[in-house]
CSV table of C-alpha atoms in Angstrom, one decimal:
chain,number,residue,atom,x,y,z
K,2,MET,CA,-43.1,87.7,160.4
K,3,PHE,CA,-40.8,85.0,159.0
K,4,HIS,CA,-39.7,85.3,155.3
K,5,LEU,CA,-38.5,82.4,153.2
K,6,SER,CA,-37.1,83.0,149.8
K,7,MET,CA,-37.9,79.8,147.8
K,8,GLU,CA,-36.7,80.9,144.3
K,9,SER,CA,-35.7,84.2,142.9
K,10,THR,CA,-39.3,84.9,141.9
K,11,MET,CA,-41.1,83.6,145.0
K,12,THR,CA,-40.9,84.9,148.6
K,13,ILE,CA,-43.0,83.2,151.2
K,14,ALA,CA,-44.0,85.0,154.4
K,15,ILE,CA,-45.1,83.0,157.4
K,16,ARG,CA,-47.2,84.6,160.1
K,17,PRO,CA,-49.8,83.7,162.7
K,18,GLU,CA,-53.4,83.5,161.3
K,19,CYS,CA,-55.8,86.2,162.3
K,20,PRO,CA,-59.6,86.2,162.3
K,21,GLU,CA,-59.8,87.9,158.9
K,22,ASP,CA,-58.0,84.8,157.5
K,23,PHE,CA,-60.5,82.3,158.8
K,24,PRO,CA,-62.8,82.1,155.7
K,25,ILE,CA,-59.8,82.0,153.3
K,26,ILE,CA,-58.2,79.2,155.4
K,27,HIS,CA,-61.4,77.2,155.5
K,28,ASP,CA,-61.5,77.2,151.7
K,29,LEU,CA,-57.8,76.6,151.3
K,30,VAL,CA,-57.9,73.5,153.6
K,31,ARG,CA,-61.0,72.2,151.8
K,32,THR,CA,-59.2,72.6,148.5
K,33,ALA,CA,-56.0,71.1,149.7
K,34,PHE,CA,-57.7,67.9,150.9
K,35,GLU,CA,-60.7,67.5,148.5
K,36,ASN,CA,-59.0,65.0,146.2
K,37,ALA,CA,-56.5,63.5,148.6
K,38,GLU,CA,-57.0,59.7,148.9
K,39,TYR,CA,-56.0,59.9,152.6
K,40,ALA,CA,-58.5,62.7,153.5
K,41,SER,CA,-61.5,62.4,155.7
K,42,GLY,CA,-63.3,65.3,153.9
K,43,ASP,CA,-63.6,67.0,157.3
K,44,GLU,CA,-60.3,68.7,157.5
K,45,HIS,CA,-61.6,72.3,156.9
K,46,PHE,CA,-64.3,71.8,159.6
K,47,LEU,CA,-61.7,70.3,161.9
K,48,VAL,CA,-59.6,73.5,161.7
K,49,ASP,CA,-62.8,75.5,162.5
K,50,ARG,CA,-63.6,73.3,165.5
K,51,LEU,CA,-60.1,73.3,166.8
K,52,ARG,CA,-59.9,77.1,166.6
K,53,GLY,CA,-63.0,77.2,168.8
K,54,SER,CA,-61.6,74.8,171.4
K,55,ARG,CA,-59.6,75.5,174.5
K,56,GLU,CA,-56.7,73.5,172.9
K,57,TYR,CA,-56.2,76.2,170.3
K,58,ILE,CA,-52.9,78.1,170.5
K,59,PRO,CA,-53.1,81.2,168.2
K,60,GLU,CA,-49.3,81.6,168.0
K,61,LEU,CA,-49.1,78.1,166.6
K,62,SER,CA,-51.7,78.4,163.8
K,63,LEU,CA,-49.7,79.8,160.9
K,64,VAL,CA,-50.3,80.9,157.4
K,65,ALA,CA,-47.9,81.1,154.5
K,66,GLU,CA,-48.4,84.0,152.1
K,67,GLU,CA,-47.1,84.6,148.6
K,68,ASP,CA,-47.6,88.1,147.3
K,69,GLY,CA,-50.2,88.7,150.0
K,70,ARG,CA,-52.2,85.6,149.2
K,71,ILE,CA,-52.5,82.7,151.6
K,72,VAL,CA,-51.0,79.6,150.1
K,73,GLY,CA,-50.6,77.3,153.1
K,74,HIS,CA,-51.7,76.7,156.7
K,75,ILE,CA,-50.6,74.7,159.6
K,76,MET,CA,-52.1,74.3,163.1
K,77,PHE,CA,-50.6,72.8,166.3
K,78,THR,CA,-53.0,72.4,169.2
K,79,ARG,CA,-52.7,70.9,172.7
K,80,LEU,CA,-53.5,67.4,173.7
K,81,LYS,CA,-52.8,65.1,176.6
K,82,VAL,CA,-50.5,62.1,176.5
K,83,GLY,CA,-51.1,60.3,179.8
K,84,GLU,CA,-50.6,63.1,182.4
K,85,ALA,CA,-48.4,65.2,180.2
K,86,THR,CA,-49.4,67.9,177.6
K,87,ALA,CA,-48.0,67.9,174.1
K,88,LEU,CA,-48.9,69.3,170.7
K,89,ILE,CA,-50.6,67.7,167.8
K,90,LEU,CA,-50.1,68.9,164.2
K,91,ALA,CA,-53.4,68.8,162.5
K,92,PRO,CA,-53.6,69.6,159.6
K,93,LEU,CA,-50.9,70.9,157.3
K,94,ALA,CA,-52.6,72.2,154.2
K,95,VAL,CA,-51.1,73.5,150.9
K,96,PRO,CA,-53.4,73.6,147.9
K,97,PRO,CA,-52.4,71.4,144.9
K,98,SER,CA,-51.4,74.5,142.9
K,99,HIS,CA,-48.6,75.2,145.4
K,100,GLN,CA,-47.5,71.7,146.5
K,101,GLY,CA,-43.9,70.6,145.9
K,102,ARG,CA,-42.6,74.1,146.4
K,103,GLY,CA,-41.4,73.8,150.0
K,104,ILE,CA,-44.3,75.7,151.6
K,105,GLY,CA,-45.3,72.8,153.8
K,106,GLY,CA,-41.8,72.3,155.0
K,107,ALA,CA,-41.4,76.0,155.7
K,108,LEU,CA,-44.6,75.9,157.8
K,109,ILE,CA,-43.4,72.9,159.7
K,110,ARG,CA,-40.0,74.3,160.5
K,111,ARG,CA,-41.4,77.7,161.6
K,112,GLY,CA,-44.0,76.0,163.7
K,113,HIS,CA,-41.3,73.9,165.4
K,114,GLU,CA,-39.3,77.0,166.1
K,115,ILE,CA,-42.2,78.8,167.7
K,116,ALA,CA,-43.3,75.8,169.6
K,117,ARG,CA,-39.7,75.3,171.0
K,118,SER,CA,-39.6,79.0,172.0
K,119,LEU,CA,-42.9,78.6,173.8
K,120,GLY,CA,-41.4,75.6,175.8
K,121,TRP,CA,-43.1,72.8,174.0
K,122,GLU,CA,-41.2,69.5,173.7
K,123,PHE,CA,-43.3,66.9,171.8
K,124,VAL,CA,-45.4,67.1,168.7
K,125,ILE,CA,-47.5,64.2,167.6
K,126,LEU,CA,-49.3,63.6,164.3
K,127,VAL,CA,-51.0,61.1,162.1
K,128,GLY,CA,-49.6,61.7,158.6
K,129,HIS,CA,-47.6,60.4,155.6
K,130,ALA,CA,-44.7,58.2,156.6
K,131,GLY,CA,-42.9,59.3,153.4
K,132,TYR,CA,-43.1,63.1,154.2
K,133,TYR,CA,-42.8,63.8,157.9
K,134,PRO,CA,-39.6,61.8,158.7
K,135,ARG,CA,-37.6,64.4,156.8
K,136,PHE,CA,-38.5,66.9,159.5
K,137,GLY,CA,-37.4,64.5,162.3
K,138,TYR,CA,-40.6,62.7,163.0
K,139,LYS,CA,-40.4,59.0,163.9
K,140,SER,CA,-42.7,56.3,165.2
K,141,ALA,CA,-44.8,57.6,168.2
K,142,ALA,CA,-44.5,54.1,169.7
K,143,SER,CA,-40.7,54.7,170.0
K,144,PHE,CA,-41.6,57.4,172.5
K,145,GLY,CA,-44.1,55.1,174.3
K,146,ILE,CA,-47.1,57.0,172.9
K,147,VAL,CA,-50.2,54.9,172.3
K,148,SER,CA,-53.2,55.9,170.2
K,149,PRO,CA,-56.7,55.2,171.5
K,150,PHE,CA,-57.7,54.3,167.9
K,151,GLU,CA,-56.2,51.9,165.4
K,152,VAL,CA,-53.9,53.9,163.1
K,153,PRO,CA,-51.2,52.5,160.8
K,154,GLU,CA,-48.0,52.4,162.9
K,155,GLU,CA,-46.0,54.1,160.1
K,156,ALA,CA,-48.4,57.0,160.0
K,157,PHE,CA,-48.5,57.6,163.8
K,158,MET,CA,-45.5,59.8,164.5
K,159,ALA,CA,-43.9,62.1,167.0
K,160,ILE,CA,-40.9,64.4,167.4
K,161,ASN,CA,-39.0,65.6,170.4
K,162,LEU,CA,-38.4,69.3,169.6
K,163,ARG,CA,-35.6,69.4,172.2
K,164,GLY,CA,-33.7,66.7,170.2
K,165,GLY,CA,-33.6,64.2,173.0
K,166,ALA,CA,-34.8,60.7,172.8
K,167,GLU,CA,-36.8,60.9,176.0
K,168,ARG,CA,-40.0,59.0,176.2
K,169,LEU,CA,-43.5,60.4,176.7
K,170,PRO,CA,-45.3,57.2,177.6
K,171,GLY,CA,-49.0,57.3,177.7
K,172,LEU,CA,-52.3,57.1,175.9
K,173,LEU,CA,-53.0,60.0,173.6
K,174,GLN,CA,-56.2,61.9,174.5
K,175,TYR,CA,-57.6,63.9,171.6
K,176,SER,CA,-59.5,67.1,172.1
K,177,PRO,CA,-63.3,66.6,171.8
K,178,ALA,CA,-63.1,69.0,168.8
K,179,PHE,CA,-61.4,66.2,166.8
K,180,PHE,CA,-64.5,64.0,167.0
K,181,PRO,CA,-67.7,66.1,167.2
K,182,GLU,CA,-70.8,64.4,168.5
K,183,SER,CA,-73.1,63.1,165.7
K,184,PRO,CA,-76.5,64.7,165.5
K,185,ALA,CA,-79.1,62.5,167.3
């Protein structure tokens, strides 16, 4: 378990999620995104679908706890970029009551540490251009990564966890769990 002291009155523990956490995480992700202007409204179901996919990596699905209560969640799963395999961060969730306290940043940093230790090199995301660059994310296009869907260039980002500027050219191939089939 990783501990982060945020203030003298708050200690955040970061650990891998476990099955007992799943209903709590479902509600936390729903709450975190329910009023966000950029949300699809599907984020909590996306987490459930990704967890049931072959792209799920239990060690890279983390929760942040404060006083034994889950106050944040992050998930990194596998995806293909051309012929290579990389990680995608989707989603990072902190409920409004805990935003602005460094919990999201702590989850990102710890997720990057674990991913690096497991041998991962690249993480890709679609997110806020004003938030993720502070953690080293930059334009995915600068790495040669192409999205199969139109996304704002400033929101389509990647990071090389090894610190190099190497390219990972190719078309991003999302897991089918990202886009479930519509009922007929």
